[in-house]
mmCIF file of C-alpha atoms in Angstrom:
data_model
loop_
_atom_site.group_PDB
_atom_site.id
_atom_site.type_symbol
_atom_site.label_atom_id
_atom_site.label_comp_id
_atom_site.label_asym_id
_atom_site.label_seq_id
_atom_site.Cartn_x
_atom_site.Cartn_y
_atom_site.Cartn_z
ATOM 1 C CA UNK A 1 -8.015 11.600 174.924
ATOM 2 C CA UNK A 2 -7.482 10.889 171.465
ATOM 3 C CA UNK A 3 -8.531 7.784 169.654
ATOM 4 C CA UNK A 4 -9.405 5.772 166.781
ATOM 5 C CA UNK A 5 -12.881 4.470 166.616
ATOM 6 C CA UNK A 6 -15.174 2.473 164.030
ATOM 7 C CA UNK A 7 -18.724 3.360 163.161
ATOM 8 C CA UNK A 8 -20.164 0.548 163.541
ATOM 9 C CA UNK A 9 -19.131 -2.719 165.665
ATOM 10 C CA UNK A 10 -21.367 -5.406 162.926
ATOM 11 C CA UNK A 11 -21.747 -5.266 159.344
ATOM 12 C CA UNK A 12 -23.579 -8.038 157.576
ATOM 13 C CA UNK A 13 -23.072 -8.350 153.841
ATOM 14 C CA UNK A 14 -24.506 -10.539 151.178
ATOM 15 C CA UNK A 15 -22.184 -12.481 149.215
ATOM 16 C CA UNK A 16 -20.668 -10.892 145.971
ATOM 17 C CA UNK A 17 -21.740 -7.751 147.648
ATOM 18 C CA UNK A 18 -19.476 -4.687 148.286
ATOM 19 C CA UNK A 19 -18.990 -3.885 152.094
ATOM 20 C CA UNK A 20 -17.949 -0.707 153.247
ATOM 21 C CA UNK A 21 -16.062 -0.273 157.044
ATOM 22 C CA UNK A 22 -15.400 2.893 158.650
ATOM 23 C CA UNK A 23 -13.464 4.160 160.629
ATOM 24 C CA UNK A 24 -13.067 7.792 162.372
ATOM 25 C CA UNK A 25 -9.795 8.765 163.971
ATOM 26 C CA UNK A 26 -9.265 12.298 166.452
ATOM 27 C CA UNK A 27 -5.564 12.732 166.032
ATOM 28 C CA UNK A 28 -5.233 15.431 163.483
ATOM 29 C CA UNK A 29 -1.290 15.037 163.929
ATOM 30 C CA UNK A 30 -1.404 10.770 163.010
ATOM 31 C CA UNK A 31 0.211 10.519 159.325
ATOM 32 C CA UNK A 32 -0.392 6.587 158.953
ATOM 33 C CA UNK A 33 -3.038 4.422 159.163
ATOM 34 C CA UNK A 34 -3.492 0.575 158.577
ATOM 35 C CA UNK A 35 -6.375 -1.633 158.163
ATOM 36 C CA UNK A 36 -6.174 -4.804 159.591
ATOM 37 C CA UNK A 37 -8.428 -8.221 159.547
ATOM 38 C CA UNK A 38 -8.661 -10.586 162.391
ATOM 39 C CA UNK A 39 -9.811 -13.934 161.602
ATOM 40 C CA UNK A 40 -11.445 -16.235 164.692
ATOM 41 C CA UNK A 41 -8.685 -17.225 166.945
ATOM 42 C CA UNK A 42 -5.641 -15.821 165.210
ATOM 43 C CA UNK A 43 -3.438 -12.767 165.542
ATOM 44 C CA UNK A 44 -4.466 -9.542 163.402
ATOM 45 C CA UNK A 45 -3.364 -10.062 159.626
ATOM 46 C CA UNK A 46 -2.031 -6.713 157.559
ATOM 47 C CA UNK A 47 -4.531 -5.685 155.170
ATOM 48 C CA UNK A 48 -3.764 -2.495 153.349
ATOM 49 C CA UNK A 49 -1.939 0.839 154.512
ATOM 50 C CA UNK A 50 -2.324 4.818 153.613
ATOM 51 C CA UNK A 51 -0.270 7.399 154.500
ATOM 52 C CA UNK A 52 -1.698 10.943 155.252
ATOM 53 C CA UNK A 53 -0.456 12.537 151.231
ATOM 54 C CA UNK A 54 -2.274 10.174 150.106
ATOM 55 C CA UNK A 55 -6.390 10.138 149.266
ATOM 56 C CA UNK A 56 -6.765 6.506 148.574
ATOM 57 C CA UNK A 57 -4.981 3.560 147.886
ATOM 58 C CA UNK A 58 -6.215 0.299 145.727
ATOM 59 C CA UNK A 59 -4.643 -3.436 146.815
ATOM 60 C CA UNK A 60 -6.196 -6.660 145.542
ATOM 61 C CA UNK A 61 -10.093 -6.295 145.902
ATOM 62 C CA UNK A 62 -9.570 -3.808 148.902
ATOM 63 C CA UNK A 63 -9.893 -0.052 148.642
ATOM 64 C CA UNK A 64 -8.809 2.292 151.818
ATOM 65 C CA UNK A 65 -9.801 5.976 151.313
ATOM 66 C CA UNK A 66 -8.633 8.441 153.560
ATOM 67 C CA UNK A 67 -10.465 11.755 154.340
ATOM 68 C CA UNK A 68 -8.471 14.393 156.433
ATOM 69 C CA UNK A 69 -10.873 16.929 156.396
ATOM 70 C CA UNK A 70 -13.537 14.610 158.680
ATOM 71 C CA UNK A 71 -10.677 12.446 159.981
ATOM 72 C CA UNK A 72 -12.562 9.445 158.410
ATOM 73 C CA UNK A 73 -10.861 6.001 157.051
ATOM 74 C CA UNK A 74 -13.014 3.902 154.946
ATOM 75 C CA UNK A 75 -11.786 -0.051 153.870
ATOM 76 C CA UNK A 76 -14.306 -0.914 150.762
ATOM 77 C CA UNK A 77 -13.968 -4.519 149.758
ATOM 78 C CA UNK A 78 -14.961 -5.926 146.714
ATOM 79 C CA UNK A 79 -16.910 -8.954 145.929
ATOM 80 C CA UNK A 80 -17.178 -9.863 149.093
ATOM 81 C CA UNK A 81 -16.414 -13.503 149.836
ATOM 82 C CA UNK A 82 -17.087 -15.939 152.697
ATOM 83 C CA UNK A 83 -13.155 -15.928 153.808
ATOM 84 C CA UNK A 84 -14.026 -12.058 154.494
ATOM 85 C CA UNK A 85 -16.167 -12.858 157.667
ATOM 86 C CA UNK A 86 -14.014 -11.413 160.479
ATOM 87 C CA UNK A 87 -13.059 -8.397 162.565
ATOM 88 C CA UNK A 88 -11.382 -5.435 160.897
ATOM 89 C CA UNK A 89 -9.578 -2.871 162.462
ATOM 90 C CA UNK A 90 -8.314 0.525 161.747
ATOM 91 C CA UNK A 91 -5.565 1.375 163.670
ATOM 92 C CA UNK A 92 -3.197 5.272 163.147
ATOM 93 C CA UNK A 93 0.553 5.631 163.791
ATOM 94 C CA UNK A 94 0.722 7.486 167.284
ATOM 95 C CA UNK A 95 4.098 9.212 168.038
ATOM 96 C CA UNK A 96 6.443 7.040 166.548
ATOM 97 C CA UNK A 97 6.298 3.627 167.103
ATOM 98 C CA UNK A 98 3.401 3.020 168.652
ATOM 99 C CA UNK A 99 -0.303 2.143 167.228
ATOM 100 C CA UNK A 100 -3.847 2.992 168.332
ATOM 101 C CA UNK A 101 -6.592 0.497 167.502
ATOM 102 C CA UNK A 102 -9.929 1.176 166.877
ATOM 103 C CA UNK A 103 -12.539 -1.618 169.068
ATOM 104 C CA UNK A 104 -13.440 -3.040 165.299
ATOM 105 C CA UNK A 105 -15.933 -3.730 162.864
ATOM 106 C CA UNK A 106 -17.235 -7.483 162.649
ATOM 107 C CA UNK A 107 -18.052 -8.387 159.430
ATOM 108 C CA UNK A 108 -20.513 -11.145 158.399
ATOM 109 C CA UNK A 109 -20.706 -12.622 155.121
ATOM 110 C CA UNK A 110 -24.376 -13.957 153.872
ATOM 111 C CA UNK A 111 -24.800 -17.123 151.516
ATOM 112 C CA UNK S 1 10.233 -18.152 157.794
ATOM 113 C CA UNK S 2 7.686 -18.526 160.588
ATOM 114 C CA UNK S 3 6.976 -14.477 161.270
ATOM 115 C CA UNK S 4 6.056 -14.424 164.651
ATOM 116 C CA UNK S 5 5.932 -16.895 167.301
ATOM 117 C CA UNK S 6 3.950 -16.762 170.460
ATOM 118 C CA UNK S 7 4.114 -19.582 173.357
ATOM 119 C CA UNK S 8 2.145 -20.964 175.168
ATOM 120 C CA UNK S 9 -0.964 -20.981 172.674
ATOM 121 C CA UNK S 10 -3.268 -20.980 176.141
ATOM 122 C CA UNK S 11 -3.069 -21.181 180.040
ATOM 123 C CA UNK S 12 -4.766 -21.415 183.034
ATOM 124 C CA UNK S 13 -3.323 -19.721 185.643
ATOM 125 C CA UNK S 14 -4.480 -19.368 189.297
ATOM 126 C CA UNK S 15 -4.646 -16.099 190.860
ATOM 127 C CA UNK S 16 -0.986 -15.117 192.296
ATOM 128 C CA UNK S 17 0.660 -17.264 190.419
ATOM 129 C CA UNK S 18 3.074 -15.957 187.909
ATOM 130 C CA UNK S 19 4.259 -17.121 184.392
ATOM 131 C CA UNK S 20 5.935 -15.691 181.326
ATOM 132 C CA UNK S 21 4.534 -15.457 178.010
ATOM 133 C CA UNK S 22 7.430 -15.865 175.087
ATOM 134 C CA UNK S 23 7.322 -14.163 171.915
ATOM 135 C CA UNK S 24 9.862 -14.975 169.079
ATOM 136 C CA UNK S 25 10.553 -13.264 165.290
ATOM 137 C CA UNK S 26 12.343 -14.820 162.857
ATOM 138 C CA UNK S 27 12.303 -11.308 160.375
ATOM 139 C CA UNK S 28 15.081 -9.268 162.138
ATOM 140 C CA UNK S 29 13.031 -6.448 163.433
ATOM 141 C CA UNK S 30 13.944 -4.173 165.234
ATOM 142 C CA UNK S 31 10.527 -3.191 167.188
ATOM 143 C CA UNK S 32 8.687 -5.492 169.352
ATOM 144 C CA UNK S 33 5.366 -4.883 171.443
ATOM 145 C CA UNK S 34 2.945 -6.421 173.649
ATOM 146 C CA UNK S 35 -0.077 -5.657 173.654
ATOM 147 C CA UNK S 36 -4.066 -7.401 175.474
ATOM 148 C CA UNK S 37 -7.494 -7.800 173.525
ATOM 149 C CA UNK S 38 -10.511 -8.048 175.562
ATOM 150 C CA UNK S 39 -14.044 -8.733 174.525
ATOM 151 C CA UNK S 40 -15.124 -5.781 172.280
ATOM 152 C CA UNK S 41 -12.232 -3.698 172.578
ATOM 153 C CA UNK S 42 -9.642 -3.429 170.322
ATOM 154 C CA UNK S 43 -5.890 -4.001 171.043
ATOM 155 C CA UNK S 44 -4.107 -2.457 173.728
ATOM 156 C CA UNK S 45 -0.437 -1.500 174.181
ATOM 157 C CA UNK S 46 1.247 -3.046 177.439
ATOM 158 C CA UNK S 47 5.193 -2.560 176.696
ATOM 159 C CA UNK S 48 7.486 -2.413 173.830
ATOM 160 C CA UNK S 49 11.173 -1.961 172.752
ATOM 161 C CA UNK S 50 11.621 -0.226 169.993
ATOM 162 C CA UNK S 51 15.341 -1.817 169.594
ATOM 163 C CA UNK S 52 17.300 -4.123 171.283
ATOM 164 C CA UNK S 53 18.324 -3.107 174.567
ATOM 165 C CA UNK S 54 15.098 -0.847 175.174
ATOM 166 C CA UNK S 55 11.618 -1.007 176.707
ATOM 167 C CA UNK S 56 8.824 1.536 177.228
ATOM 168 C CA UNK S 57 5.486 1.072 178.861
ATOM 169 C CA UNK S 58 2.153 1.156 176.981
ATOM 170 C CA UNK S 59 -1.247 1.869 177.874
ATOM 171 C CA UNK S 60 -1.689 -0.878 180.252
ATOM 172 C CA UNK S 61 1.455 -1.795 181.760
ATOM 173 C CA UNK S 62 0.620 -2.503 185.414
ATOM 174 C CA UNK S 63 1.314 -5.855 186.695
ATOM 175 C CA UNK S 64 3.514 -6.833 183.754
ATOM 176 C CA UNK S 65 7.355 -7.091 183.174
ATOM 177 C CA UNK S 66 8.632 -7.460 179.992
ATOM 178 C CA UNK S 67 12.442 -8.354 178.823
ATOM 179 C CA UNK S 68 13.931 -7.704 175.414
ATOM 180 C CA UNK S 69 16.180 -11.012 175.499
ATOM 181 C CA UNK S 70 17.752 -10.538 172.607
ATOM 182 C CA UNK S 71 16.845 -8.786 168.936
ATOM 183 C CA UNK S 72 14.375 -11.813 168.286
ATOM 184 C CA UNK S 73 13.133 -12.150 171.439
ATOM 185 C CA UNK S 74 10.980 -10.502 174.249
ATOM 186 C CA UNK S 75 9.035 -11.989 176.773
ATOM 187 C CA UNK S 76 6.042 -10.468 179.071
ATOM 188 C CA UNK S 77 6.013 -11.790 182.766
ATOM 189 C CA UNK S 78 2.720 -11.936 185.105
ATOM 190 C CA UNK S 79 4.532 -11.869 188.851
ATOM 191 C CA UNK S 80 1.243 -12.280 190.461
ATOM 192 C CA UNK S 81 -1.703 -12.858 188.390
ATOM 193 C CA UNK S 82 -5.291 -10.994 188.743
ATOM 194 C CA UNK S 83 -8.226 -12.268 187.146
ATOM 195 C CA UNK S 84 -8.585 -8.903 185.622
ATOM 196 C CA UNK S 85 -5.394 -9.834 183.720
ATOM 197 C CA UNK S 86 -7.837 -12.936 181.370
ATOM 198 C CA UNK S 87 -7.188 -11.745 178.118
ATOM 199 C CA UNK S 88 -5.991 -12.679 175.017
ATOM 200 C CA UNK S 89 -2.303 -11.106 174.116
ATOM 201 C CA UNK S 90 -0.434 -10.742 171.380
ATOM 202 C CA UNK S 91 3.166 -10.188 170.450
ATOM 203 C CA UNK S 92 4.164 -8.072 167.485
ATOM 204 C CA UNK S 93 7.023 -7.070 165.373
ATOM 205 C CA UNK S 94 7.955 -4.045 162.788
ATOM 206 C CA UNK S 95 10.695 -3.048 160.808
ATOM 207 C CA UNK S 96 12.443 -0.117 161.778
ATOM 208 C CA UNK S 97 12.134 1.470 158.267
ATOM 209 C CA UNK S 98 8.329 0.556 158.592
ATOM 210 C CA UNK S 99 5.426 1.218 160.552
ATOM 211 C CA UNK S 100 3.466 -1.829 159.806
ATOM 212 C CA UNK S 101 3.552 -4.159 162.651
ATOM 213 C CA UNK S 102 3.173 -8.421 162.305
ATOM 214 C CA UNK S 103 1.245 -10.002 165.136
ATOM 215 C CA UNK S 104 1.487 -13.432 166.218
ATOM 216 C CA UNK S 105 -0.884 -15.875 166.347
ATOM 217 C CA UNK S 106 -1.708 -14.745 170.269
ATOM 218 C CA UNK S 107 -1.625 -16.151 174.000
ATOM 219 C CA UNK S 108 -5.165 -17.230 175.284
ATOM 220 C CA UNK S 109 -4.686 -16.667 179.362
ATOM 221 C CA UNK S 110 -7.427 -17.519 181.782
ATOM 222 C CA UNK S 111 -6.610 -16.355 185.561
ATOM 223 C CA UNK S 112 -9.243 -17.880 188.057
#
């Protein structure tokens, strides 16, 4: 079946370092994707969305670039700080209202 | 403005015993879901109603109910609970003009 998938379930970054999280998706037909960040013990937090006319979109120290021709999402933060250590999660609109998650990327951040 | 509201924040259950889990938002959306995360896996779809009045099944929806209360509410029921039903779940919310959904802060349930 279809699904979205990360590269890579751990990613350990130094501090003040840029990370870089993929993410590569199957549905050719999905025309929305979200990246989202899950903190220890809480609920998945929105991050940063791109829908499929666009290339890339910038928020505040996050980057999501989308490539259609791979089917590959990419979340590039900046600077990366301790309050970054989590789980991040791509996840693409499928058929209407529903999501499908990727299993996610945990993401360490070194002193 | 609390977002969304999830209770109880854990539970112990034995197996065949039931319980509901209760999900509440206070942001007027129209779309609410249900959904399990297991250990290295990401999140999985059990039901949702994509407006009040209306439920669908997920990926996952065997041995769960679900009821759409009310436009703020919606609640997941275990009728007989399986140890293979220990998971963490989480209710979420979306606008209907959006497709960004808000999770809550999630239900920790152990079955033994």
């Amino acid at each position: 079946g279809e699904s979205v998938g990360l590269h890579l379930p751990t990613l350990s970054v130094q501090e003040g370092d840029n990370s870089i999280i993929n993410c590569a998706y199957s549905n050719s037909a999905s025309d929305y994707f979200i990246w989202y960040k899950q903190e220890s013990g809480k609920g998945p937090q929105f991050i940063i969305d791109i829908r499929s006319n666009m290339d890339k979109r910038q928020g505040q120290r996050v980057t999501v670039l989308l490539n259609k021709t791979v089917k590959h999402l990419s979340l590039q933060i900046a600077a990366t700080q301790p309050g970054d250590s989590a789980v991040y999660f791509c996840a693409e609109n499928n058929n209407d209202y529903k999501l499908s998650f990727g299993a996610g990327t945990t993401v360490t951040v070194r002193a | 403005n609390a977002g969304v509201t999830q209770t109880p924040k854990f539970q112990v259950l034995k197996t065949g015993q039931s319980m509901t889990l209760q999900c509440a938002q206070d942001m007027n959306h129209n779309s609410m879901y249900w959904y399990r995360q297991d250990p290295g896996m990401g999140l999985r779809l059990i039901y949702y109603s994509a407006s009040e009045g209306t439920t669908d099944k997920g990926e996952v929806p065997n041995g769960y109910n679900v009821s759409r209360l009310n436009k703020r509410e919606f609640s997941l029921r275990l009728e007989s609970a399986a140890p293979s039903q220990t998971s963490v779940y989480f209710c979420a919310s979306r606008n209907r003009a959006q497709e960004t959904q808000y999770f809550g802060p999630g239900t920790r349930l152990l079955v033994l």
